[in-house]
XYZ file of C-alpha atoms in Angstrom:
636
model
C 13.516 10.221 8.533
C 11.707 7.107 8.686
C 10.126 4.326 6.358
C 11.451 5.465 2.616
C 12.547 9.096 3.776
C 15.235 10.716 2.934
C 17.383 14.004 3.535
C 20.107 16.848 2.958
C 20.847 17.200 6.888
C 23.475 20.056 7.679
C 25.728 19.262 10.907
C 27.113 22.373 11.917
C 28.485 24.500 8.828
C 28.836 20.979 7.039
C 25.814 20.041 4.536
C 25.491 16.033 4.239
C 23.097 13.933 2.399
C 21.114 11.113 4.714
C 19.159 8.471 3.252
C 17.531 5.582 5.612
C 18.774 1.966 4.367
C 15.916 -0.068 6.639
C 18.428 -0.551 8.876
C 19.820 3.185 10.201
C 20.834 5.821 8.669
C 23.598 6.398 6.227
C 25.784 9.293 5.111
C 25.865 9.442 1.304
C 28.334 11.624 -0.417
C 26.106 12.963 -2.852
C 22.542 12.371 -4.520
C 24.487 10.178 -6.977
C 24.620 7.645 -4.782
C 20.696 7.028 -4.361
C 19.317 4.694 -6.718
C 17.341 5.909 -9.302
C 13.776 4.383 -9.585
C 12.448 3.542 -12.910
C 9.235 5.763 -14.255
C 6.169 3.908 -14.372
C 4.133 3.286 -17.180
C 2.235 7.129 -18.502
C -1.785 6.702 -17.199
C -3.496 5.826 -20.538
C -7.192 8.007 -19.744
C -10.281 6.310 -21.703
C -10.554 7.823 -25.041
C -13.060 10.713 -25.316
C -14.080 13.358 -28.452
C -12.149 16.567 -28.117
C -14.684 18.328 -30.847
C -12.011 19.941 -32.610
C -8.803 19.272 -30.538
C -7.393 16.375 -32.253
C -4.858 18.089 -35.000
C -3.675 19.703 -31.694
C -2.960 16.513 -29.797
C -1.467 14.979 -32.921
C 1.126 18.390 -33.131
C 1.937 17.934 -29.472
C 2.660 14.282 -29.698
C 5.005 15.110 -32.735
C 6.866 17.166 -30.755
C 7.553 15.069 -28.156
C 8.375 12.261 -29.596
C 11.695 14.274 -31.442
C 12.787 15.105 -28.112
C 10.898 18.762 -27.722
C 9.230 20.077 -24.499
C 5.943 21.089 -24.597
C 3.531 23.573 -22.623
C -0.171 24.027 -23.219
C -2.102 27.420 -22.271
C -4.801 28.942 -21.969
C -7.624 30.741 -19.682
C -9.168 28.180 -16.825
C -11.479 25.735 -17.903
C -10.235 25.773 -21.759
C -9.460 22.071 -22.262
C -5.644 21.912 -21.415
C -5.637 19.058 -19.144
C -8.526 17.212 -21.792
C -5.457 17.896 -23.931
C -2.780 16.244 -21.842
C -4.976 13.236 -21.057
C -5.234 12.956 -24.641
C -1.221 13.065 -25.251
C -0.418 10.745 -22.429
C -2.957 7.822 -24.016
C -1.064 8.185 -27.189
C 2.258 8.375 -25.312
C 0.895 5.213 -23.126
C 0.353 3.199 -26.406
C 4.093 4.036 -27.240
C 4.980 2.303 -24.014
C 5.880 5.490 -22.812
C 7.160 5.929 -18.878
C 7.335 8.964 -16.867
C 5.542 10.773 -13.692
C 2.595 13.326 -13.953
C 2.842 15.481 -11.905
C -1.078 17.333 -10.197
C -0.629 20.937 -8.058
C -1.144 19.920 -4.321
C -4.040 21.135 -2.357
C -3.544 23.192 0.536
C -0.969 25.629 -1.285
C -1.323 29.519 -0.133
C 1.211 30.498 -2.679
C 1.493 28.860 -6.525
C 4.590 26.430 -6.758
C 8.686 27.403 -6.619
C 11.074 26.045 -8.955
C 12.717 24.888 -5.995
C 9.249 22.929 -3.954
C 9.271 21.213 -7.948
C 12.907 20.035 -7.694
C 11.845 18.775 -4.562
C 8.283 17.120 -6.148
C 10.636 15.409 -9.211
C 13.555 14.484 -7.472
C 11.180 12.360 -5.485
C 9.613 10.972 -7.843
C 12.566 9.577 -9.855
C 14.911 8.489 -6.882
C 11.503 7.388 -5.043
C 12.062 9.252 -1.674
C 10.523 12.659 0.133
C 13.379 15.825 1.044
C 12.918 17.687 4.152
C 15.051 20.167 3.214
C 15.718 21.858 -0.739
C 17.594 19.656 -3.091
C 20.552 20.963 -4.031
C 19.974 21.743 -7.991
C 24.141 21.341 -8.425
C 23.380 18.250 -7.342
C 20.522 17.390 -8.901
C 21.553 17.467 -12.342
C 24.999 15.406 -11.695
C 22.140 12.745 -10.298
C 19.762 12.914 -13.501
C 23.017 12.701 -15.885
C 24.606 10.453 -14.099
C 20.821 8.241 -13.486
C 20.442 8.234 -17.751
C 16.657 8.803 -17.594
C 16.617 9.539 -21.037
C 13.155 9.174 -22.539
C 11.205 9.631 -19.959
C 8.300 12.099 -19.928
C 6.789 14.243 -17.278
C 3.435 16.223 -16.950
C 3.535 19.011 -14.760
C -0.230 20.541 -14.047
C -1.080 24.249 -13.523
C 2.346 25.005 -13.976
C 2.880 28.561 -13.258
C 6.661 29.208 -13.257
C 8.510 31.839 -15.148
C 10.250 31.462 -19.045
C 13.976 31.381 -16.849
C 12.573 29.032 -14.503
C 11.560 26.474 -16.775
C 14.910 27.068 -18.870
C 16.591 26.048 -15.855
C 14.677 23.108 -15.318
C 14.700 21.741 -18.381
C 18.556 22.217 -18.673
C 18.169 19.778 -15.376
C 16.570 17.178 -16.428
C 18.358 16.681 -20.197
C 16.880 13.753 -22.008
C 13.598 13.972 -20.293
C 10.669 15.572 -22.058
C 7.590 17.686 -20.328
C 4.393 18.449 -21.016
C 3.444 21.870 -19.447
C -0.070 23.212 -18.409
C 0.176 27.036 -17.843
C -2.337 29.557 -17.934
C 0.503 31.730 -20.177
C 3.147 31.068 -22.634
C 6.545 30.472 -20.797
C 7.802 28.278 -22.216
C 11.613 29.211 -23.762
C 10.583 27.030 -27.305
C 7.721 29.256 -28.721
C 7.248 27.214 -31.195
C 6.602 24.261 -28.633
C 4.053 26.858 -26.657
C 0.089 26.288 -27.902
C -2.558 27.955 -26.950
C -5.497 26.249 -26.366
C -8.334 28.541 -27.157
C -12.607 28.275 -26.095
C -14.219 25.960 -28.262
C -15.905 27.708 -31.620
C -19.673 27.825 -31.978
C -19.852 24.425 -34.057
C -17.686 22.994 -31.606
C -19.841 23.929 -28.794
C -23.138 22.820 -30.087
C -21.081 19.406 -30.733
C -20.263 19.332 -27.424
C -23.663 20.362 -25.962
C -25.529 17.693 -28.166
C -23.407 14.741 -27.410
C -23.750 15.986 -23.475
C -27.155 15.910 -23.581
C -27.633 12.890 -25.217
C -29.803 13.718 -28.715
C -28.876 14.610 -32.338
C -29.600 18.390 -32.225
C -29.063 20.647 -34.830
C -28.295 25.103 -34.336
C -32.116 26.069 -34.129
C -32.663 23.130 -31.637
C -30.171 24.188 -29.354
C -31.198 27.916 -29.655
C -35.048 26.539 -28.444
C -33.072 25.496 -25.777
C -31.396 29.165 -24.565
C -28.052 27.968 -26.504
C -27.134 31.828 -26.819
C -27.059 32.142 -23.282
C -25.142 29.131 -22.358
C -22.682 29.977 -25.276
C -22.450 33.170 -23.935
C -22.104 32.820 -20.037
C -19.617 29.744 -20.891
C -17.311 31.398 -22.747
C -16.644 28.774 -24.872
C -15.168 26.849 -21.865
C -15.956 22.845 -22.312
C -15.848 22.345 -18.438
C -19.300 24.939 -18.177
C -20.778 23.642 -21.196
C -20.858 20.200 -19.911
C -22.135 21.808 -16.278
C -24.755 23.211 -18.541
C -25.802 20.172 -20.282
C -26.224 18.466 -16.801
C -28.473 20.879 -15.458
C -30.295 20.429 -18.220
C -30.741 16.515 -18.057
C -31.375 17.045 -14.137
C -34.864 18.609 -15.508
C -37.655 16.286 -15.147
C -39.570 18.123 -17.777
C -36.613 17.697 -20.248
C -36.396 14.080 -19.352
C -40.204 13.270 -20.091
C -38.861 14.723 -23.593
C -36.129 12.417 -24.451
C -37.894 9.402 -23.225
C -41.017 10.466 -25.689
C -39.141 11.596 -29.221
C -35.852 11.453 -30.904
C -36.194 15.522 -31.441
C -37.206 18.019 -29.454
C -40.482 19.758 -29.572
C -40.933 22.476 -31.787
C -41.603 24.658 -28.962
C -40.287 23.149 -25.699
C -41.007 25.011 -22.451
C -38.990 27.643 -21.103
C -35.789 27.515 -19.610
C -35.165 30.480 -17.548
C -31.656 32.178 -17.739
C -31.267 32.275 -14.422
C -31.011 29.009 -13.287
C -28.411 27.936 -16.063
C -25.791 29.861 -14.428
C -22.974 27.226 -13.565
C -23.138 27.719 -9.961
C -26.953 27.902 -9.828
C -26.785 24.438 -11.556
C -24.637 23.182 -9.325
C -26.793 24.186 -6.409
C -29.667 22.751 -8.324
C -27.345 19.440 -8.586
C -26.563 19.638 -5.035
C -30.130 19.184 -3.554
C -31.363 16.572 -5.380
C -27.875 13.973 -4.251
C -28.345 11.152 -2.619
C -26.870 11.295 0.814
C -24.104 9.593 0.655
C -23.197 11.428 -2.079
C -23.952 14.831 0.063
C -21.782 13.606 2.466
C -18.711 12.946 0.272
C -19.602 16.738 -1.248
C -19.459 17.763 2.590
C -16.397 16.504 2.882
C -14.903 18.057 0.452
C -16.092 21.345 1.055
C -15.397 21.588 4.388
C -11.787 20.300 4.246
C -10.545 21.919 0.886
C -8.269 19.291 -0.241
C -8.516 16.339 -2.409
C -9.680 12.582 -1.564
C -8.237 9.612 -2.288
C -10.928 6.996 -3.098
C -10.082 4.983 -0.422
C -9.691 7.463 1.771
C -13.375 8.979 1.871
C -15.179 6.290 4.013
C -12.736 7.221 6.709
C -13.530 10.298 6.574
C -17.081 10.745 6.024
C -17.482 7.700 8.515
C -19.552 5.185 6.467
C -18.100 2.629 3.766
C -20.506 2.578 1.186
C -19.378 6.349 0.532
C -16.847 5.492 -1.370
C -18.317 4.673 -3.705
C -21.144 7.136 -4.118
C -17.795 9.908 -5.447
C -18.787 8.328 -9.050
C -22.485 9.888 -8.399
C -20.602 13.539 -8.291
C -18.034 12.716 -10.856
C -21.365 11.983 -13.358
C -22.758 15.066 -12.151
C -19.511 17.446 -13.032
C -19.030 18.335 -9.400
C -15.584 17.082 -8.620
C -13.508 16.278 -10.943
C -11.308 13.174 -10.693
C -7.367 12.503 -11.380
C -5.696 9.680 -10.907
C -7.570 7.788 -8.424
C -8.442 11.470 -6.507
C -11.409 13.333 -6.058
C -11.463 17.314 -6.139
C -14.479 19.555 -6.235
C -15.061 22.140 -8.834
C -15.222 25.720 -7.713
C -18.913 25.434 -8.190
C -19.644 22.532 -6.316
C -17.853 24.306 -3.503
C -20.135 27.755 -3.654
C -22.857 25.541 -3.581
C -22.328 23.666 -0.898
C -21.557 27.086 1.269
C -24.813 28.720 -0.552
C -26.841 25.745 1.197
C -25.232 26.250 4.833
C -25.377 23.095 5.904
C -22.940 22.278 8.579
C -19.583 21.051 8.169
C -18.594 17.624 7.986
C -17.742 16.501 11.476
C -14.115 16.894 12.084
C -14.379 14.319 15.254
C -15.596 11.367 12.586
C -12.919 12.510 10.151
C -10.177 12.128 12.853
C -11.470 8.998 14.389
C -11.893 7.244 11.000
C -8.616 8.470 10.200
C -6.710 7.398 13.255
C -8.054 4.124 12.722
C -7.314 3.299 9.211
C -3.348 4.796 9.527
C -3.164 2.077 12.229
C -3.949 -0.553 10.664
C -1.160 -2.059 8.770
C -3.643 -3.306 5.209
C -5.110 0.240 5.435
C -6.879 1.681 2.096
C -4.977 1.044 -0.859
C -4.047 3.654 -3.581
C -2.847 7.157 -3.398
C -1.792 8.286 -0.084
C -4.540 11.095 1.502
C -2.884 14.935 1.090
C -1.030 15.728 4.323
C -3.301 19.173 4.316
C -5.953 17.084 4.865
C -4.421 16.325 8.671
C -3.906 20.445 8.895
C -7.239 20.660 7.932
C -8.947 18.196 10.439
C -6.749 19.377 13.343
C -7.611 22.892 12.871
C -11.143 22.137 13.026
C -10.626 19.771 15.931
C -9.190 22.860 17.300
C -12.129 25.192 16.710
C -14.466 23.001 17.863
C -12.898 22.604 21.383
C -12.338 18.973 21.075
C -9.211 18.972 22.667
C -8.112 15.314 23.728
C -8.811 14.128 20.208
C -6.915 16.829 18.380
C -3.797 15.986 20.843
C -4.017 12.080 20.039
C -4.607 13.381 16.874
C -1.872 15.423 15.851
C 0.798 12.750 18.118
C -0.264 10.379 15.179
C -0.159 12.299 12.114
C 2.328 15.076 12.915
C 5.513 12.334 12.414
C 3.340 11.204 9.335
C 3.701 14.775 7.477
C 6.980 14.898 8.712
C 8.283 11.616 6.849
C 6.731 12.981 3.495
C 8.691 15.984 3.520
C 6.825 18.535 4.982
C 8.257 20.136 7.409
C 6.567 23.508 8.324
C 3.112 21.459 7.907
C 4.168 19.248 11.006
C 5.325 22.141 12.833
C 1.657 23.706 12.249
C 0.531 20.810 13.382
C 2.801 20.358 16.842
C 1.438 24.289 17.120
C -2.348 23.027 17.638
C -1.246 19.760 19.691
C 0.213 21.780 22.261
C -3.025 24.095 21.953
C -5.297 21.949 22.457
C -3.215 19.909 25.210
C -2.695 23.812 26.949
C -6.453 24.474 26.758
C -7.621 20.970 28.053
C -5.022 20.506 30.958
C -2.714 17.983 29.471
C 0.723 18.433 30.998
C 2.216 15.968 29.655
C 1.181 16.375 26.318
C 2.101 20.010 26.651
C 5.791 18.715 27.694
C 5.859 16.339 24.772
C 4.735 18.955 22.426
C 7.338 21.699 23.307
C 9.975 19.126 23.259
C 8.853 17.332 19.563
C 8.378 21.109 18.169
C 12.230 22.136 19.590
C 13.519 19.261 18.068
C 11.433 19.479 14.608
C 12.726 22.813 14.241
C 16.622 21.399 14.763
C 16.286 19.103 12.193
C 15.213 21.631 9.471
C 17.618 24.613 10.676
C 19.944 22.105 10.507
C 21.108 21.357 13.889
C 24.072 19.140 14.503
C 21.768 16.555 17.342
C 19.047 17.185 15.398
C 19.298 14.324 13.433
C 19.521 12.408 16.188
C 17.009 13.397 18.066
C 14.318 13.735 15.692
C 14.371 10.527 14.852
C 12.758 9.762 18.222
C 10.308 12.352 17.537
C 9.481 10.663 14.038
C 9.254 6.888 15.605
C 6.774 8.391 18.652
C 4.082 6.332 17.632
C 6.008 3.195 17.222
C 6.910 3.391 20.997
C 3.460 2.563 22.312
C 0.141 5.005 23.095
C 1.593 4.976 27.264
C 5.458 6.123 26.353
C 4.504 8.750 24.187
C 2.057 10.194 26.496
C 3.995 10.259 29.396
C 6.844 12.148 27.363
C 9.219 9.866 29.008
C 10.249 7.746 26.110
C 11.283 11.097 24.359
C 13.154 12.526 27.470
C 15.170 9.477 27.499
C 15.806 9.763 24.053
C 16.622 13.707 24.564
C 19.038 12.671 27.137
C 20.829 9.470 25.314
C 21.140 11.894 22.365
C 22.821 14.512 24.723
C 26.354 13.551 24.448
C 27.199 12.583 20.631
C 29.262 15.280 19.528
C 31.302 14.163 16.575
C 29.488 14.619 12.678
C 30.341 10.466 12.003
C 28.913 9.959 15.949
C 25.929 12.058 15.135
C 25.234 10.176 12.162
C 25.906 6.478 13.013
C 24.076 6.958 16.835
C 20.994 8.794 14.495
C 21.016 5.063 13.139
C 20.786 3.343 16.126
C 17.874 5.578 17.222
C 15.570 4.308 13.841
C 17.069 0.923 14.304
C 16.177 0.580 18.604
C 13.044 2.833 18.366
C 11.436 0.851 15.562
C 10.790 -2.027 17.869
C 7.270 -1.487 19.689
C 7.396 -0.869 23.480
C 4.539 -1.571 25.838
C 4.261 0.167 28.777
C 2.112 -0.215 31.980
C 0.152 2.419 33.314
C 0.777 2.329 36.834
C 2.496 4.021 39.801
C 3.456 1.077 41.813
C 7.034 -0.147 40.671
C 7.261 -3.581 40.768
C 10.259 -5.697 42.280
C 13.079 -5.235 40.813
C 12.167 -2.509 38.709
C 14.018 0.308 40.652
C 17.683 -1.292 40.610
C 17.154 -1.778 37.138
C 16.388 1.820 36.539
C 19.178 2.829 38.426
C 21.473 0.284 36.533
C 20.272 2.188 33.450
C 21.026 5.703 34.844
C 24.919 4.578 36.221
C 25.690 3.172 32.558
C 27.725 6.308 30.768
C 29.012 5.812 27.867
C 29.512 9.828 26.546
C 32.273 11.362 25.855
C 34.811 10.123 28.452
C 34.338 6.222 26.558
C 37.254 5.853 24.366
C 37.696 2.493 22.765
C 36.016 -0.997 23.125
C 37.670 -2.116 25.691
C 36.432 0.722 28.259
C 32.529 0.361 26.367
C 33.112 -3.056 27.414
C 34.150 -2.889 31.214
C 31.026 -0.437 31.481
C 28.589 -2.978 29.816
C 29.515 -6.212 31.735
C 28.511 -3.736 35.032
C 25.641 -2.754 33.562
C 24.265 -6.869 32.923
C 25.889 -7.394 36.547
C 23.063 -5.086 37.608
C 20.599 -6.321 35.738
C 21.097 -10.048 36.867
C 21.203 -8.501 40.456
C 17.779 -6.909 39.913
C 16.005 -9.744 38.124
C 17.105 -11.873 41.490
C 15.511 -9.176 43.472
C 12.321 -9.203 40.881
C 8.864 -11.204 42.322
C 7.279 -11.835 38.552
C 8.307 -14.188 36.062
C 8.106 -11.504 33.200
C 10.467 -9.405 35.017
C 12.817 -12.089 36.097
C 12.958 -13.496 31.990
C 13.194 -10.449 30.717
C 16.360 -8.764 32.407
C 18.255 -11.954 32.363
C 17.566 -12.331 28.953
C 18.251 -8.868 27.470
C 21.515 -9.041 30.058
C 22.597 -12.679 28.119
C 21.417 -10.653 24.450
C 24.011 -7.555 25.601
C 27.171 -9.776 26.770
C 26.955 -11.336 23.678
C 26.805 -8.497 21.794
C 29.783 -6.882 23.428
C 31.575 -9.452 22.522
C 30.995 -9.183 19.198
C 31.543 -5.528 19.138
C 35.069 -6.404 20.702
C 35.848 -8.396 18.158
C 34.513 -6.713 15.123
C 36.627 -3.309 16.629
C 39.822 -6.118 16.809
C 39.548 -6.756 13.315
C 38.671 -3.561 12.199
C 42.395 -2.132 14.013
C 44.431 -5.334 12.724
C 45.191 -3.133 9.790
C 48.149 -1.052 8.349
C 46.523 1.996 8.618
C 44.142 1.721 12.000
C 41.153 4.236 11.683
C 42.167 7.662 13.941
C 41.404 7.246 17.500
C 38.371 9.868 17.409
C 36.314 7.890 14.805
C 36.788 4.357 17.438
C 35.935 7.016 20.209
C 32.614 7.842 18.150
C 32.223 4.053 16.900
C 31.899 3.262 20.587
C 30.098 6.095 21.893
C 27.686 4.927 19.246
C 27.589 1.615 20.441
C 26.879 2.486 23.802
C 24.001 4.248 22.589
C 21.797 1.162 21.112
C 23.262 -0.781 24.337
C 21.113 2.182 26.289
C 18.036 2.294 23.907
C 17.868 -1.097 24.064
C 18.371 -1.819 27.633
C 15.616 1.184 27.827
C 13.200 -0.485 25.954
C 13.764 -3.809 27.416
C 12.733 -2.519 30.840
C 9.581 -0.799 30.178
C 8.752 -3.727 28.091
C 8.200 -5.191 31.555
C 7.893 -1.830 33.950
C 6.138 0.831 34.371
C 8.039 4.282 33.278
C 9.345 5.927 36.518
């Protein structure tokens, strides 16, 4: 739960919403109490012909704009989402707000009800769930939110006529657009089918393709029969069709020399028009940048963000050669995303070339989710880290897939998925077991264990997942060695209480957010040890009480500290224990007398939440006081 994440955490038998403020972590009562986020404007797509869909889009528009949900079907390929991209520019002109929702890559199974409540309830509070929403909930947030008007898109939407009733009953006032490849929807009337184009359609189509004014016998000259027949009608393989046929030099020389085609132009054989022998055709004659985006693609199965290809494919100018595939009807393209068509990806496998090189995806990767201006735009899909790991994986190249996965396992984590990052902890400790990294194999058992507590719901696991989350914040060294997270593991140890659990689960985000740097070394410095062992001595579990006791064990623990920065023979060492001890007596001090005001009441609060209060205050005292000495010293 880090950055804009937030969660339904259970403690115990007890189910409580957690949202992160920027400063810890809060207990909300309900989902009522996030704040809804207001729809951006609908994407308005360039306007395009639809040969022969426009009464449609002009009946669907109607209907949603008296209040009526919508759901367009039809067999693959038909025009549905040509449809929607239609509906949304007209909806866009209205001024029009609302989320479209695209099917994410990676999926073994089509998409729950539930993994949708999950996809919209993010998108209109503006947050990811680790766990399922509550749909009780849910709707008490969307009445209470008043998103009426808004409009949502859902693509290849595959969910049953009582699933969609119920969704539709939880999101009153909002209307959807549907693409299905059946009727489901409970409105028949709302439910249109989107059939193949007609013959005169399809010659259209095929003549505005391919660039000339040709009328029925010209396109027969031209095999039309065939490609009518083998495309079923489908506008998608017609305009695969039409490329093929431009890509022909022979069929060039004939555009640039008349209007019309000849009476009797050479033949086209049958074979080749096939939509995956075209695309094979297609695929040889890229340029190679372009070849290496296609790569790419192929070889990782999920969708690229724009900005995200040059990482991956390792050189910049590739992102821009995507546009050379999109011309070519070999990926298709949605909002700022590239995916490859079906065809592309036979192709591609037809050719066997070799894979795109995991290593230069992962390197490229790692170094643009450092930086803190990395690409702009959509974020990349968090299959894509599954993806490169895996192959990391089976291509032996174990140190990288470690540091790999360390980086982007907390990453999948924060946007909600949950059994992705445990796949992913699954082939860090592989690859750390099969290349002889101890401690990575430590750190990996330990981040899994706790992973797995915070989605079963474990009462720590809160807690102590948040250290596992804010790993790479705490420097390349800590997280290595594992001891940064075995500290954690043991501060975490003794909070007990559900309002300890939850406040200390706060101090976590807000200590570990601060970067630490630690030396790589053996040799422990002056002063170093005592302060280590001042650390250790400072207990502040279950046997601290109230403020007073917190603050009898804190002034001993800066008495240390003073005592070893005497002891210490570098400056650094010397500034920086004095300091932090100065930084934590003044704090105390202020915790006393925030706790003094806080019981100078009618009605003091009960003994066990002080006791919990403390115990959490004692916590950031030792997180801090952690991170202030291997700021300086080397991790025993």
């Amino acid at each position: 739960m880090h950055g804009d994440v937030k969660g339904i955490v259970t403690t115990g038998s007890h189910t409580i919403n957690v949202i992160y403020d920027g400063n810890a972590l809060v207990e909300i009562t309900s989902l009522r109490d996030l704040t809804p986020h207001q729809p951006p404007l609908l994407p308005a797509a360039g306007r395009s012909k639809l040969f022969g869909r426009d009464t449609l889009v002009d009946d669907v528009v109607a209907q949603l704009d008296g209040g009526s949900s919508v759901q367009l079907h039809g067999k693959p390929g038909v025009g549905k989402k040509a449809v929607a991209a239609a509906v949304h520019r007209e909806l866009a002109a209205q001024g029009r707000r609302g989320h479209v929702l695209y099917p994410p890559t990676g999926m073994d199974e089509e998409e729950s009800l539930q993994a949708l409540y999950g996809r919209l309830a993010g998108a209109f509070f503006g947050t990811h769930f680790l766990r399922a929403v509550d749909e009780t909930q849910l709707r008490a947030a969307m009445a209470a939110a008043d998103f009426s008007g808004a409009h949502v898109t859902v693509v290849d939407c595959g969910l049953p006529q009582s699933d969609l009733t119920r969704l539709l009953e939880t999101f009153p006032g909002c209307t959807f657009l549907f693409t299905s490849p059946y009727a489901t929807l409970p409105d028949t009337d709302a439910a249109h089918l989107v059939r193949p184009l007609s013959r005169t359609a399809a010659v259209e189509l095929l003549s505005d393709e391919v660039g000339l004014q040709l009328g029925p016998a010209g396109l027969q000259k031209l095999q039309f029969d065939h490609v009518w027949d083998r495309s079923g009608g489908a506008p998608q393989r017609i305009c695969q069709y039409a490329q093929f046929i431009k890509s022909s030099d022979q069929w060039e020389r004939r555009i640039r020399g008349a209007d019309e085609p000849r009476d009797e132009p050479d033949p086209v054989d049958p074979a080749l028009l096939s939509p995956r022998r075209q695309a094979e055709a297609l695929a040889v004659a890229l340029s190679e940048p372009a070849r290496r985006v296609l790569l790419a693609l192929a070889t990782f199965g999920t969708a690229l963000p724009a900005a995200w290809i040059a990482p991956v494919t390792g050189y910049p100018q590739d992102g821009a050669a995507a546009s050379e595939l999109h011309d070519r009807r070999m990926v298709k393209h949605f909002d700022g995303t590239y995916w490859i068509t079906e065809d592309a990806a036979a192709a591609v496998h037809s050719q066997e070339w070799a894979p795109a090189a995991a290593t230069t995806a992962a390197e490229g990767l790692l170094a643009a989710l450092v930086q803190q201006d990395g690409p702009s735009g959509p974020e990349p899909d968090a299959y894509l880290f599954l993806a490169v790991a895996r192959a990391l994986v089976r291509e032996e190249q174990w140190a990288l897939a470690s540091r790999f996965v360390r980086i982007v396992g907390p990453r999948a984590l924060t946007e909600g998925h949950g059994q992705l990052a445990l796949q992913l902890y699954a082939l860090g400790r592989m690859a750390a077991a099969r290349g002889g990294m101890a401690k990575d194999v430590k750190f990996y058992d330990r981040a899994e264990k706790l992973t797995r507590d915070l989605l079963d719901g474990d009462k720590a696991g809160t807690t102590a997942a948040a250290a596992v989350l804010l790993a790479p914040a705490l420097g390349a060294a800590a997280v290595e060695s594992g001891k940064a997270l075995g500290s954690f593991g043991k501060i975490v140890a003794a909070v007990s209480t559900k309002t300890g659990a939850v406040v200390a689960a706060g101090a976590v985000v807000v200590a570990a957010t601060t970067a630490v740097v630690v030396a790589n070394s053996n040799n422990m410095p002056a002063g170093c040890e005592p302060a280590y062992a001042a650390l250790k001595a400072y207990d502040t579990g279950d046997k601290t009480r109230t403020y007073d006791e917190l603050a009898a064990k804190t002034r001993a623990l800066t008495s240390k500290l003073r005592a070893a920065a005497a002891e210490a023979s570098k400056a650094d060492i010397r500034s920086k224990l004095n300091q932090h001890a100065d930084d934590l007596d003044a704090k105390t001090a202020a915790d006393v007398r925030e706790n003094d005001k806080r019981m100078n009441v009618e009605f003091p609060p009960h003994p066990d939440v002080i006791a919990a209060l403390a115990a959490a205050d004692g916590l950031q005292n030792n997180i801090s006081t952690l991170q202030a000495i291997m700021a300086v010293c080397p991790s025993e």
